[in-house]
Structures are given as C-alpha cells and as structure tokens.
C-alpha cells in the first residue's frame, strides 16, 4: 500500500474521480491504470481528550478531526465547540485551510450544525484538552432554508426574555456594531 504523510490509504480505483473501486482479485490481461485514494487520518475527540499533555503545553503533531459544530463562541476568532460520536472538544480559534485567514476574514465559514474537518495541535489549557488554533480544511453546510412561519414576531424587549433557541423575528435598529463587523 502506498503512503502519504498525514493521510490514510483508502484503496485502489479504476477512474480518476475515485468512484469505481478496483477489484484486486480480478484477472488483468492488459495494461491498466489504477488510482490510489487517500483520506485524512482522523482521530476521535475521545482519543484527543485522553492525550497526556502537561498543563500549558501544545503537541508538536497536528491532528485531523471530522466533527459537527455545536456552537460558535466568538465570531471574530472562530472559537467553537465541536463534537463527534465520542465527545465534545473546545477549539481555541480557527483559520482558513492554509492557516492564513482568521475565521472572521474567511469568505465562507461553518456555522452551528455544519460538519467540519479541522486540523490542529492539541493543548492542555488549565487541565482541559482543546484544539489550539485549528485550520478549517473543509466543511459541509447543514443550513436549512428559512421558514418564516416557524418564527414568532415580538418586540426586542420580549426577545430578551425568550427561551434559548426560540425562533424570533424583531424589528429594530442596530445601535452598536460588535467586533468591528459591519
């Protein structure tokens, strides 16, 4: 099996689009071209949380995670909580796939509910393992089309008192812009 750093060999395919698997048991009577398919070597969040990292230390190695965005804690820096079937982990800031653009500078970003592939170092921050400055390699948006009939129109005052996750619609004027977003 071929090897590529940071990637796992998935298998051989007979097409460049990597959709038609090559059957290694088949009889080949002529020259053919086969293509190697690789995917990221993911670790689970449970595996990450079990790392023995001294307080304040960061791993030298970076790891790939496939997870769902549970919440965005800071829209400027892209701090978020992500989870997979094994657990939840905090991501301290996110960047573009090349590590250059901060979350707020990226043209397209994941939101709560989206599936992401994040690549980053692990850090022990005051006894808690977190992903330190993760790079968003890719994401799949799970956004649903907005159905206004599910929203309740109310005043801003009533909206402040509404239960968390209540779908609301308000009329108002932006009085202050936070985090220098326009």
mmCIF file of C-alpha atoms in Angstrom:
data_model
loop_
_atom_site.group_PDB
_atom_site.id
_atom_site.type_symbol
_atom_site.label_atom_id
_atom_site.label_comp_id
_atom_site.label_asym_id
_atom_site.label_seq_id
_atom_site.Cartn_x
_atom_site.Cartn_y
_atom_site.Cartn_z
ATOM 1 C CA UNK A 1 0.000 0.000 0.000
ATOM 2 C CA UNK A 2 1.304 3.468 -0.831
ATOM 3 C CA UNK A 3 1.876 6.030 1.915
ATOM 4 C CA UNK A 4 1.421 9.797 2.173
ATOM 5 C CA UNK A 5 2.266 11.807 5.270
ATOM 6 C CA UNK A 6 -0.808 12.552 7.396
ATOM 7 C CA UNK A 7 -3.110 10.583 5.112
ATOM 8 C CA UNK A 8 -4.526 7.066 5.121
ATOM 9 C CA UNK A 9 -4.626 4.842 2.053
ATOM 10 C CA UNK A 10 -8.270 4.010 1.303
ATOM 11 C CA UNK A 11 -7.894 1.780 -1.759
ATOM 12 C CA UNK A 12 -7.313 1.489 -5.493
ATOM 13 C CA UNK A 13 -9.755 2.826 -8.087
ATOM 14 C CA UNK A 14 -10.042 2.462 -11.870
ATOM 15 C CA UNK A 15 -11.184 6.048 -12.526
ATOM 16 C CA UNK A 16 -9.563 9.402 -11.765
ATOM 17 C CA UNK A 17 -12.723 10.513 -9.923
ATOM 18 C CA UNK A 18 -12.110 7.654 -7.421
ATOM 19 C CA UNK A 19 -15.653 6.308 -7.669
ATOM 20 C CA UNK A 20 -15.063 2.834 -9.209
ATOM 21 C CA UNK A 21 -13.121 0.554 -6.835
ATOM 22 C CA UNK A 22 -10.558 -1.764 -8.381
ATOM 23 C CA UNK A 23 -11.132 -5.424 -7.560
ATOM 24 C CA UNK A 24 -7.688 -6.779 -6.654
ATOM 25 C CA UNK A 25 -8.949 -10.335 -7.256
ATOM 26 C CA UNK A 26 -9.877 -9.607 -10.878
ATOM 27 C CA UNK A 27 -7.797 -11.007 -13.752
ATOM 28 C CA UNK A 28 -5.975 -8.286 -15.686
ATOM 29 C CA UNK A 29 -4.984 -9.187 -19.262
ATOM 30 C CA UNK A 30 -3.818 -5.744 -20.441
ATOM 31 C CA UNK A 31 -2.186 -2.603 -19.152
ATOM 32 C CA UNK A 32 -4.499 -0.593 -16.904
ATOM 33 C CA UNK A 33 -4.157 2.495 -14.780
ATOM 34 C CA UNK A 34 -5.314 2.423 -11.193
ATOM 35 C CA UNK A 35 -5.536 5.397 -8.857
ATOM 36 C CA UNK A 36 -4.726 5.463 -5.157
ATOM 37 C CA UNK A 37 -7.307 7.127 -2.919
ATOM 38 C CA UNK A 38 -6.201 8.764 0.304
ATOM 39 C CA UNK A 39 -8.166 10.403 3.092
ATOM 40 C CA UNK A 40 -7.145 12.280 6.207
ATOM 41 C CA UNK A 41 -6.135 10.218 9.221
ATOM 42 C CA UNK A 42 -8.810 11.311 11.692
ATOM 43 C CA UNK A 43 -8.683 10.853 15.417
ATOM 44 C CA UNK A 44 -11.785 10.874 17.565
ATOM 45 C CA UNK A 45 -12.441 13.529 20.145
ATOM 46 C CA UNK A 46 -12.323 10.830 22.816
ATOM 47 C CA UNK A 47 -8.809 9.918 21.687
ATOM 48 C CA UNK A 48 -7.778 13.592 21.809
ATOM 49 C CA UNK A 49 -9.164 14.064 25.310
ATOM 50 C CA UNK A 50 -7.126 11.078 26.512
ATOM 51 C CA UNK A 51 -3.786 12.631 25.475
ATOM 52 C CA UNK A 52 -1.390 13.137 28.387
ATOM 53 C CA UNK A 53 -0.240 16.727 27.811
ATOM 54 C CA UNK A 54 1.294 18.832 30.583
ATOM 55 C CA UNK A 55 -0.606 21.986 31.571
ATOM 56 C CA UNK A 56 0.171 24.822 29.160
ATOM 57 C CA UNK A 57 1.860 22.527 26.636
ATOM 58 C CA UNK A 58 0.954 22.084 22.951
ATOM 59 C CA UNK A 59 1.558 18.932 20.896
ATOM 60 C CA UNK A 60 4.124 19.151 18.107
ATOM 61 C CA UNK A 61 1.960 16.968 15.885
ATOM 62 C CA UNK A 62 -1.262 18.249 14.326
ATOM 63 C CA UNK A 63 -4.370 16.057 14.092
ATOM 64 C CA UNK A 64 -7.422 15.840 11.827
ATOM 65 C CA UNK A 65 -10.944 15.813 13.256
ATOM 66 C CA UNK A 66 -14.269 15.265 11.492
ATOM 67 C CA UNK A 67 -16.971 16.697 13.727
ATOM 68 C CA UNK A 68 -20.115 18.799 13.988
ATOM 69 C CA UNK A 69 -20.069 22.427 15.107
ATOM 70 C CA UNK A 70 -22.129 22.654 18.305
ATOM 71 C CA UNK A 71 -21.624 26.382 18.906
ATOM 72 C CA UNK A 72 -19.564 29.376 17.820
ATOM 73 C CA UNK A 73 -18.365 31.157 20.952
ATOM 74 C CA UNK A 74 -16.631 34.079 19.247
ATOM 75 C CA UNK A 75 -17.398 35.030 15.630
ATOM 76 C CA UNK A 76 -14.235 37.070 15.212
ATOM 77 C CA UNK A 77 -11.790 34.346 16.197
ATOM 78 C CA UNK A 78 -13.925 31.334 15.379
ATOM 79 C CA UNK A 79 -13.678 29.773 18.815
ATOM 80 C CA UNK A 80 -16.161 26.930 18.862
ATOM 81 C CA UNK A 81 -17.243 23.668 20.414
ATOM 82 C CA UNK A 82 -17.287 20.642 18.128
ATOM 83 C CA UNK A 83 -18.420 17.080 18.743
ATOM 84 C CA UNK A 84 -18.388 13.633 17.219
ATOM 85 C CA UNK A 85 -19.964 10.399 18.415
ATOM 86 C CA UNK A 86 -17.266 10.082 21.107
ATOM 87 C CA UNK A 87 -17.331 13.501 22.782
ATOM 88 C CA UNK A 88 -17.033 17.284 22.631
ATOM 89 C CA UNK A 89 -13.938 19.492 22.463
ATOM 90 C CA UNK A 90 -13.290 23.240 22.511
ATOM 91 C CA UNK A 91 -11.462 24.800 19.540
ATOM 92 C CA UNK A 92 -9.493 27.880 20.534
ATOM 93 C CA UNK A 93 -9.689 29.953 17.342
ATOM 94 C CA UNK A 94 -9.924 28.826 13.750
ATOM 95 C CA UNK A 95 -8.253 29.770 10.486
ATOM 96 C CA UNK A 96 -8.579 29.032 6.785
ATOM 97 C CA UNK A 97 -7.214 25.747 5.404
ATOM 98 C CA UNK A 98 -3.811 27.351 4.776
ATOM 99 C CA UNK A 99 -3.654 28.872 8.277
ATOM 100 C CA UNK A 100 -3.604 32.457 6.973
ATOM 101 C CA UNK A 101 -7.103 33.932 7.333
ATOM 102 C CA UNK A 102 -8.830 34.215 10.688
ATOM 103 C CA UNK A 103 -12.445 32.944 10.876
ATOM 104 C CA UNK A 104 -13.858 36.491 10.555
ATOM 105 C CA UNK A 105 -11.781 37.103 7.399
ATOM 106 C CA UNK A 106 -12.832 33.931 5.596
ATOM 107 C CA UNK A 107 -15.256 34.239 2.689
ATOM 108 C CA UNK A 108 -17.228 31.165 3.706
ATOM 109 C CA UNK A 109 -17.385 29.771 7.252
ATOM 110 C CA UNK A 110 -19.118 26.902 9.041
ATOM 111 C CA UNK A 111 -21.988 27.555 11.433
ATOM 112 C CA UNK A 112 -23.686 25.578 14.180
ATOM 113 C CA UNK A 113 -24.794 22.204 12.839
ATOM 114 C CA UNK A 114 -22.271 22.086 9.985
ATOM 115 C CA UNK A 115 -19.876 19.169 9.616
ATOM 116 C CA UNK A 116 -16.237 20.297 9.634
ATOM 117 C CA UNK A 117 -12.802 18.876 9.061
ATOM 118 C CA UNK A 118 -10.405 20.674 11.401
ATOM 119 C CA UNK A 119 -6.652 20.232 11.544
ATOM 120 C CA UNK A 120 -4.772 21.412 14.609
ATOM 121 C CA UNK A 121 -2.475 20.903 17.576
ATOM 122 C CA UNK A 122 -3.804 19.834 20.953
ATOM 123 C CA UNK A 123 -3.186 21.959 24.024
ATOM 124 C CA UNK A 124 -3.733 21.466 27.737
ATOM 125 C CA UNK A 125 -5.243 24.709 28.984
ATOM 126 C CA UNK A 126 -5.652 24.674 32.762
ATOM 127 C CA UNK A 127 -6.306 20.935 32.804
ATOM 128 C CA UNK A 128 -8.605 20.812 29.767
ATOM 129 C CA UNK A 129 -7.519 19.440 26.383
ATOM 130 C CA UNK A 130 -8.528 21.689 23.470
ATOM 131 C CA UNK A 131 -7.688 22.156 19.804
ATOM 132 C CA UNK A 132 -5.318 25.099 19.542
ATOM 133 C CA UNK A 133 -5.867 27.376 16.505
ATOM 134 C CA UNK A 134 -7.468 24.803 14.224
ATOM 135 C CA UNK A 135 -7.436 25.122 10.457
ATOM 136 C CA UNK A 136 -10.810 24.552 8.795
ATOM 137 C CA UNK A 137 -9.837 22.196 5.979
ATOM 138 C CA UNK A 138 -13.383 21.725 4.693
ATOM 139 C CA UNK A 139 -16.982 21.825 5.845
ATOM 140 C CA UNK A 140 -20.426 20.759 4.705
ATOM 141 C CA UNK A 141 -23.189 23.217 5.415
ATOM 142 C CA UNK A 142 -26.274 21.701 7.014
ATOM 143 C CA UNK A 143 -28.193 25.000 6.845
ATOM 144 C CA UNK A 144 -31.871 24.624 6.262
ATOM 145 C CA UNK A 145 -33.875 27.069 4.237
ATOM 146 C CA UNK A 146 -35.507 29.634 6.488
ATOM 147 C CA UNK A 147 -39.224 29.012 7.049
ATOM 148 C CA UNK A 148 -40.598 32.277 8.424
ATOM 149 C CA UNK A 149 -43.780 30.559 9.575
ATOM 150 C CA UNK A 150 -41.710 28.938 12.363
ATOM 151 C CA UNK A 151 -40.711 32.335 13.778
ATOM 152 C CA UNK A 152 -42.645 34.424 16.280
ATOM 153 C CA UNK A 153 -42.665 38.179 15.808
ATOM 154 C CA UNK A 154 -42.034 40.051 19.051
ATOM 155 C CA UNK A 155 -40.525 43.195 20.480
ATOM 156 C CA UNK A 156 -36.834 43.419 21.323
ATOM 157 C CA UNK A 157 -37.770 43.531 25.000
ATOM 158 C CA UNK A 158 -39.763 40.280 24.676
ATOM 159 C CA UNK A 159 -36.954 38.722 22.636
ATOM 160 C CA UNK A 160 -34.540 39.334 25.512
ATOM 161 C CA UNK A 161 -36.829 37.306 27.763
ATOM 162 C CA UNK A 162 -37.455 34.489 25.261
ATOM 163 C CA UNK A 163 -36.180 30.979 25.942
ATOM 164 C CA UNK A 164 -32.887 29.948 24.371
ATOM 165 C CA UNK A 165 -33.301 28.601 20.806
ATOM 166 C CA UNK A 166 -36.675 30.336 20.379
ATOM 167 C CA UNK A 167 -37.108 31.349 16.754
ATOM 168 C CA UNK A 168 -37.932 35.057 16.768
ATOM 169 C CA UNK A 169 -38.350 37.923 14.346
ATOM 170 C CA UNK A 170 -37.849 41.520 15.548
ATOM 171 C CA UNK A 171 -37.886 44.979 14.012
ATOM 172 C CA UNK A 172 -35.233 47.369 15.251
ATOM 173 C CA UNK A 173 -32.182 49.458 14.543
ATOM 174 C CA UNK A 174 -28.598 48.301 15.067
ATOM 175 C CA UNK A 175 -27.412 50.621 17.816
ATOM 176 C CA UNK A 176 -23.899 49.214 18.192
ATOM 177 C CA UNK A 177 -21.756 47.009 15.992
ATOM 178 C CA UNK A 178 -19.708 44.438 17.893
ATOM 179 C CA UNK A 179 -16.237 43.104 16.975
ATOM 180 C CA UNK A 180 -15.938 45.655 14.153
ATOM 181 C CA UNK A 181 -18.272 43.674 11.891
ATOM 182 C CA UNK A 182 -20.214 45.857 9.502
#
